[in-house]
Tab-separated table of N, CA and C in Angstrom:
chain	number	residue	atom	x	y	z
A	1	MET	N	35.215	33.530	62.968
A	1	MET	CA	37.008	33.237	63.034
A	1	MET	C	37.090	33.396	62.683
A	2	SER	N	37.970	34.332	61.911
A	2	SER	CA	38.755	34.422	60.790
A	2	SER	C	40.436	33.644	60.410
A	3	GLY	N	40.964	33.689	59.470
A	3	GLY	CA	42.907	32.876	59.205
A	3	GLY	C	42.691	32.177	58.258
A	4	SER	N	44.098	31.161	58.276
A	4	SER	CA	44.354	30.546	57.052
A	4	SER	C	45.683	29.616	57.993
A	5	GLY	N	45.728	28.777	57.129
A	5	GLY	CA	47.042	27.619	57.344
A	5	GLY	C	46.707	26.826	57.924
A	6	GLN	N	48.026	26.076	58.497
A	6	GLN	CA	47.528	25.183	59.344
A	6	GLN	C	47.902	25.033	60.485
A	7	VAL	N	46.875	24.395	60.900
A	7	VAL	CA	46.610	23.880	62.243
A	7	VAL	C	48.138	23.382	63.093
A	8	PRO	N	48.477	23.644	63.832
A	8	PRO	CA	50.221	23.170	64.578
A	8	PRO	C	49.055	21.830	65.259
A	9	GLY	N	50.442	20.706	64.726
A	9	GLY	CA	50.104	19.674	65.304
A	9	GLY	C	48.780	18.524	64.599
A	10	TYR	N	48.692	19.479	63.552
A	10	TYR	CA	47.167	18.517	62.837
A	10	TYR	C	47.669	18.260	61.726
A	11	ALA	N	48.281	18.920	61.127
A	11	ALA	CA	48.350	19.093	59.715
A	11	ALA	C	47.172	19.377	58.581
A	12	LEU	N	46.735	20.232	59.218
A	12	LEU	CA	44.995	19.869	58.882
A	12	LEU	C	44.716	21.638	58.442
A	13	GLU	N	44.278	21.924	57.056
A	13	GLU	CA	44.596	23.160	56.487
A	13	GLU	C	43.092	23.796	56.007
A	14	LEU	N	42.867	24.461	56.485
A	14	LEU	CA	41.344	25.837	56.222
A	14	LEU	C	41.008	25.534	54.723
A	15	PRO	N	39.873	25.236	54.077
A	15	PRO	CA	40.059	25.130	52.611
A	15	PRO	C	40.057	26.449	51.948
A	16	SER	N	40.788	25.808	50.660
A	16	SER	CA	40.628	27.120	50.023
A	16	SER	C	40.076	26.895	48.680
A	17	VAL	N	39.748	27.974	48.011
A	17	VAL	CA	38.952	27.848	46.788
A	17	VAL	C	39.123	26.111	46.062
A	18	GLU	N	40.162	26.642	45.719
A	18	GLU	CA	41.184	25.256	44.613
A	18	GLU	C	40.843	23.742	45.523
A	19	MET	N	40.945	23.980	46.634
A	19	MET	CA	40.099	22.278	47.386
A	19	MET	C	38.900	22.051	47.425
A	20	ILE	N	38.253	23.960	47.387
A	20	ILE	CA	36.633	23.090	47.176
A	20	ILE	C	36.231	23.024	45.969
A	21	LEU	N	36.400	23.432	44.713
A	21	LEU	CA	36.502	22.982	43.385
A	21	LEU	C	37.482	21.746	43.556
A	22	ALA	N	38.246	21.361	43.885
A	22	ALA	CA	38.405	19.285	43.583
A	22	ALA	C	37.268	19.164	44.123
A	23	SER	N	36.884	19.425	45.645
A	23	SER	CA	36.008	18.555	46.660
A	23	SER	C	34.662	18.437	45.291
A	24	LEU	N	34.270	19.770	44.610
A	24	LEU	CA	33.206	19.050	43.636
A	24	LEU	C	33.649	18.468	42.946
A	25	GLY	N	34.937	18.354	42.318
A	25	GLY	CA	35.533	17.833	41.530
A	25	GLY	C	35.097	16.300	41.704
A	26	ARG	N	34.740	15.785	42.802
A	26	ARG	CA	34.382	13.842	43.877
A	26	ARG	C	32.894	13.708	43.235
A	27	TYR	N	32.231	14.817	43.215
A	27	TYR	CA	31.442	14.910	43.426
A	27	TYR	C	30.048	15.250	41.681
A	28	LEU	N	31.045	16.121	41.065
A	28	LEU	CA	29.644	16.628	39.956
A	28	LEU	C	30.639	16.578	38.441
A	29	ASP	N	29.844	16.782	37.498
A	29	ASP	CA	31.204	16.369	36.484
A	29	ASP	C	31.330	17.742	36.336
A	30	ASP	N	32.851	17.434	35.616
A	30	ASP	CA	33.524	19.170	35.094
A	30	ASP	C	32.577	20.117	34.704
A	31	ASP	N	31.751	19.713	33.558
A	31	ASP	CA	31.332	20.634	32.619
A	31	ASP	C	30.539	21.428	33.639
A	32	GLU	N	29.703	20.676	34.923
A	32	GLU	CA	28.763	21.263	36.227
A	32	GLU	C	29.301	21.871	37.118
A	33	ILE	N	30.375	21.726	37.433
A	33	ILE	CA	31.065	22.923	37.908
A	33	ILE	C	30.699	24.092	38.331
A	34	PRO	N	31.510	25.232	37.152
A	34	PRO	CA	31.408	26.363	37.095
A	34	PRO	C	30.296	26.786	36.962
A	35	ALA	N	29.205	26.304	36.969
A	35	ALA	CA	27.624	26.702	37.367
A	35	ALA	C	26.954	26.637	38.719
A	36	VAL	N	27.265	25.674	39.184
A	36	VAL	CA	27.526	25.460	40.548
A	36	VAL	C	28.184	26.349	41.007
A	37	TRP	N	29.266	26.278	41.175
A	37	TRP	CA	30.261	27.812	41.577
A	37	TRP	C	29.697	29.268	42.496
A	38	SER	N	29.147	29.055	40.215
A	38	SER	CA	28.849	30.451	40.264
A	38	SER	C	27.746	30.751	40.921
A	39	LYS	N	26.593	29.773	41.161
A	39	LYS	CA	25.166	29.961	41.667
A	39	LYS	C	25.631	29.985	43.401
A	40	ALA	N	26.752	29.544	43.893
A	40	ALA	CA	26.894	29.163	45.036
A	40	ALA	C	28.029	30.951	45.871
A	41	CYS	N	28.455	30.801	45.103
A	41	CYS	CA	28.887	32.306	45.115
A	41	CYS	C	28.130	34.012	44.864
A	42	ALA	N	27.194	33.512	44.124
A	42	ALA	CA	26.207	34.608	43.698
A	42	ALA	C	24.612	34.648	45.236
A	43	GLN	N	25.137	33.477	45.983
A	43	GLN	CA	24.095	32.999	46.832
A	43	GLN	C	24.554	33.291	48.201
A	44	ALA	N	26.147	33.475	48.208
A	44	ALA	CA	26.710	34.055	49.027
A	44	ALA	C	27.264	35.075	48.708
A	45	GLY	N	26.698	36.198	47.945
A	45	GLY	CA	27.621	37.309	48.042
A	45	GLY	C	28.958	37.463	47.927
A	46	MET	N	29.246	36.529	46.865
A	46	MET	CA	31.071	36.903	46.594
A	46	MET	C	31.497	37.064	45.419
A	47	ASP	N	32.283	37.101	45.262
A	47	ASP	CA	32.085	37.480	44.100
A	47	ASP	C	33.146	36.245	43.352
A	48	VAL	N	32.813	35.615	42.081
A	48	VAL	CA	33.183	34.187	41.820
A	48	VAL	C	34.549	34.313	41.480
A	49	ASN	N	35.329	35.178	41.507
A	49	ASN	CA	37.130	34.725	41.490
A	49	ASN	C	37.293	35.102	43.021
A	50	GLY	N	36.839	35.828	43.553
A	50	GLY	CA	37.138	36.580	44.796
A	50	GLY	C	37.738	34.487	46.536
A	51	ARG	N	38.375	35.387	46.956
A	51	ARG	CA	39.013	34.321	47.864
A	51	ARG	C	38.143	34.150	49.606
A	52	PRO	N	38.062	33.752	49.942
A	52	PRO	CA	37.160	33.843	51.129
A	52	PRO	C	38.539	34.066	52.420
A	53	THR	N	38.240	35.052	53.128
A	53	THR	CA	39.007	35.713	53.761
A	53	THR	C	38.542	34.875	55.415
A	54	GLY	N	38.142	33.592	55.620
A	54	GLY	CA	37.710	33.008	56.978
A	54	GLY	C	36.832	32.263	57.035
A	55	THR	N	36.738	31.519	58.111
A	55	THR	CA	35.665	30.787	58.479
A	55	THR	C	34.298	31.507	58.074
A	56	ASP	N	33.734	32.130	58.465
A	56	ASP	CA	32.500	33.022	58.236
A	56	ASP	C	32.384	32.939	56.915
A	57	GLU	N	33.627	33.441	56.372
A	57	GLU	CA	32.456	33.651	54.597
A	57	GLU	C	32.632	32.234	54.032
A	58	LEU	N	33.524	30.850	54.220
A	58	LEU	CA	34.065	29.289	53.825
A	58	LEU	C	32.267	29.053	54.283
A	59	LEU	N	31.990	29.673	55.625
A	59	LEU	CA	31.024	28.961	55.695
A	59	LEU	C	29.650	29.079	55.155
A	60	GLN	N	29.393	30.587	54.860
A	60	GLN	CA	28.600	31.556	54.238
A	60	GLN	C	28.415	30.664	52.428
A	61	LEU	N	29.949	29.978	52.340
A	61	LEU	CA	29.587	29.266	51.195
A	61	LEU	C	29.444	28.115	50.797
A	62	VAL	N	29.434	27.350	51.925
A	62	VAL	CA	28.935	25.906	52.264
A	62	VAL	C	27.418	25.955	51.668
A	63	ASP	N	27.194	27.081	53.262
A	63	ASP	CA	25.172	27.297	53.397
A	63	ASP	C	25.083	27.124	51.799
A	64	ALA	N	25.889	27.763	51.143
A	64	ALA	CA	24.832	28.096	49.559
A	64	ALA	C	24.809	27.031	48.634
A	65	LEU	N	26.270	26.361	49.122
A	65	LEU	CA	26.453	24.917	47.701
A	65	LEU	C	25.545	23.862	48.418
A	66	GLU	N	25.277	24.338	49.082
A	66	GLU	CA	23.792	22.950	49.952
A	66	GLU	C	22.976	23.359	49.264
A	67	GLN	N	22.520	24.376	48.903
A	67	GLN	CA	20.942	24.460	48.002
A	67	GLN	C	21.082	24.471	46.374
A	68	CYS	N	22.779	24.099	45.825
A	68	CYS	CA	23.337	23.757	45.094
A	68	CYS	C	22.880	22.482	44.325
A	69	GLY	N	21.698	21.852	45.233
A	69	GLY	CA	21.726	19.916	45.000
A	69	GLY	C	21.867	19.695	45.306
A	70	ASP	N	21.539	17.971	45.205
A	70	ASP	CA	21.779	16.897	46.449
A	70	ASP	C	23.457	16.785	46.264
A	71	LEU	N	23.727	16.459	45.191
A	71	LEU	CA	25.414	16.233	44.965
A	71	LEU	C	26.182	16.886	45.619
A	72	ALA	N	26.155	18.601	45.745
A	72	ALA	CA	26.881	19.821	45.984
A	72	ALA	C	26.635	19.080	47.888
A	73	ALA	N	25.543	19.313	48.212
A	73	ALA	CA	25.315	19.355	49.434
A	73	ALA	C	25.866	18.223	50.298
A	74	VAL	N	25.903	17.186	49.418
A	74	VAL	CA	26.521	16.370	49.908
A	74	VAL	C	28.308	16.446	50.513
A	75	CYS	N	29.445	17.028	49.232
A	75	CYS	CA	30.259	18.078	49.245
A	75	CYS	C	30.073	19.197	50.370
A	76	ALA	N	29.239	19.688	50.546
A	76	ALA	CA	28.798	20.896	51.453
A	76	ALA	C	29.030	20.455	52.573
A	77	LYS	N	28.443	19.120	53.251
A	77	LYS	CA	28.544	18.506	54.285
A	77	LYS	C	29.734	18.000	54.550
A	78	GLY	N	30.926	17.927	54.106
A	78	GLY	CA	32.075	17.422	54.386
A	78	GLY	C	33.005	18.576	54.352
A	79	LEU	N	32.923	19.665	53.480
A	79	LEU	CA	33.061	20.859	53.394
A	79	LEU	C	33.581	21.211	54.855
A	80	ARG	N	31.623	21.782	55.503
A	80	ARG	CA	31.953	21.997	56.825
A	80	ARG	C	32.034	21.763	58.397
A	81	ILE	N	32.262	19.874	57.946
A	81	ILE	CA	32.472	19.296	59.093
A	81	ILE	C	34.282	19.998	58.853
A	82	ARG	N	35.448	19.878	58.077
A	82	ARG	CA	36.343	20.092	57.909
A	82	ARG	C	36.490	21.960	58.248
A	83	ILE	N	35.949	22.794	57.864
A	83	ILE	CA	36.170	23.876	58.414
A	83	ILE	C	35.800	24.234	59.857
A	84	MET	N	34.978	23.276	60.046
A	84	MET	CA	34.393	23.197	61.907
A	84	MET	C	35.409	23.005	62.439
A	85	SER	N	36.363	22.239	62.237
A	85	SER	CA	37.562	21.638	62.636
A	85	SER	C	38.620	21.755	62.960
A	86	TRP	N	38.968	22.472	61.506
A	86	TRP	CA	39.884	23.781	61.538
A	86	TRP	C	39.158	24.632	62.552
A	87	ALA	N	38.513	25.319	62.527
A	87	ALA	CA	38.092	25.984	63.571
A	87	ALA	C	38.204	25.982	64.890
A	88	ILE	N	37.938	24.668	65.186
A	88	ILE	CA	38.015	24.224	66.998
A	88	ILE	C	40.216	23.537	67.003
A	89	LEU	N	39.673	23.493	66.070
A	89	LEU	CA	41.773	23.022	66.217
A	89	LEU	C	42.661	23.937	66.397
A	90	SER	N	42.386	25.129	65.525
A	90	SER	CA	43.086	26.014	65.517
A	90	SER	C	42.717	27.013	66.422
A	91	ARG	N	41.859	26.923	67.143
A	91	ARG	CA	41.570	27.676	68.732
A	91	ARG	C	42.087	26.963	69.822
A	92	SER	N	42.055	25.892	69.631
A	92	SER	CA	42.989	24.533	70.974
A	92	SER	C	43.821	24.722	70.684
A	93	ALA	N	44.619	25.728	69.409
A	93	ALA	CA	46.573	25.176	68.932
A	93	ALA	C	46.685	26.568	69.263
A	94	SER	N	46.092	27.891	69.789
A	94	SER	CA	46.144	29.178	70.173
A	94	SER	C	46.168	29.048	71.587
A	95	VAL	N	45.381	28.194	72.411
A	95	VAL	CA	44.789	28.204	73.661
A	95	VAL	C	46.299	27.628	74.132
A	96	THR	N	46.490	26.238	74.219
A	96	THR	CA	47.739	25.718	74.569
A	96	THR	C	48.756	26.556	74.328
A	97	ALA	N	49.042	26.997	72.976
A	97	ALA	CA	50.620	27.899	73.223
A	97	ALA	C	50.286	28.884	73.691
A	98	GLN	N	49.401	29.645	74.060
A	98	GLN	CA	49.244	30.329	75.363
A	98	GLN	C	49.869	29.901	76.285
A	99	VAL	N	49.498	29.414	77.056
A	99	VAL	CA	49.738	28.726	78.403
A	99	VAL	C	50.666	27.805	78.388
A	100	GLY	N	51.750	27.518	77.052
A	100	GLY	CA	52.616	27.189	77.144
A	100	GLY	C	52.469	25.771	77.568
A	101	ILE	N	51.365	24.887	77.150
A	101	ILE	CA	51.835	23.302	77.592
A	101	ILE	C	52.368	22.418	76.172
């Protein structure tokens, strides 16, 4: 699934690169973040300056973050929950809009 933006009725946004980096900042020292981010992007096959285009790429990035040490893995687990929640809720909101509920 791809897409972005806020899920209507839930105020839940798909994580952006900035949001991911801010989340990493809650777990890692500021000087560690660039190296972890670079490693995760390389493992996910993404450009370090690129932008994930949807949930599939974000989940690949989260998989890579889980391999970047214990603290990055804890952060990645929270991001995975947010991404999956966004995907499920956006799918539900789409179906609801289609049937007019």
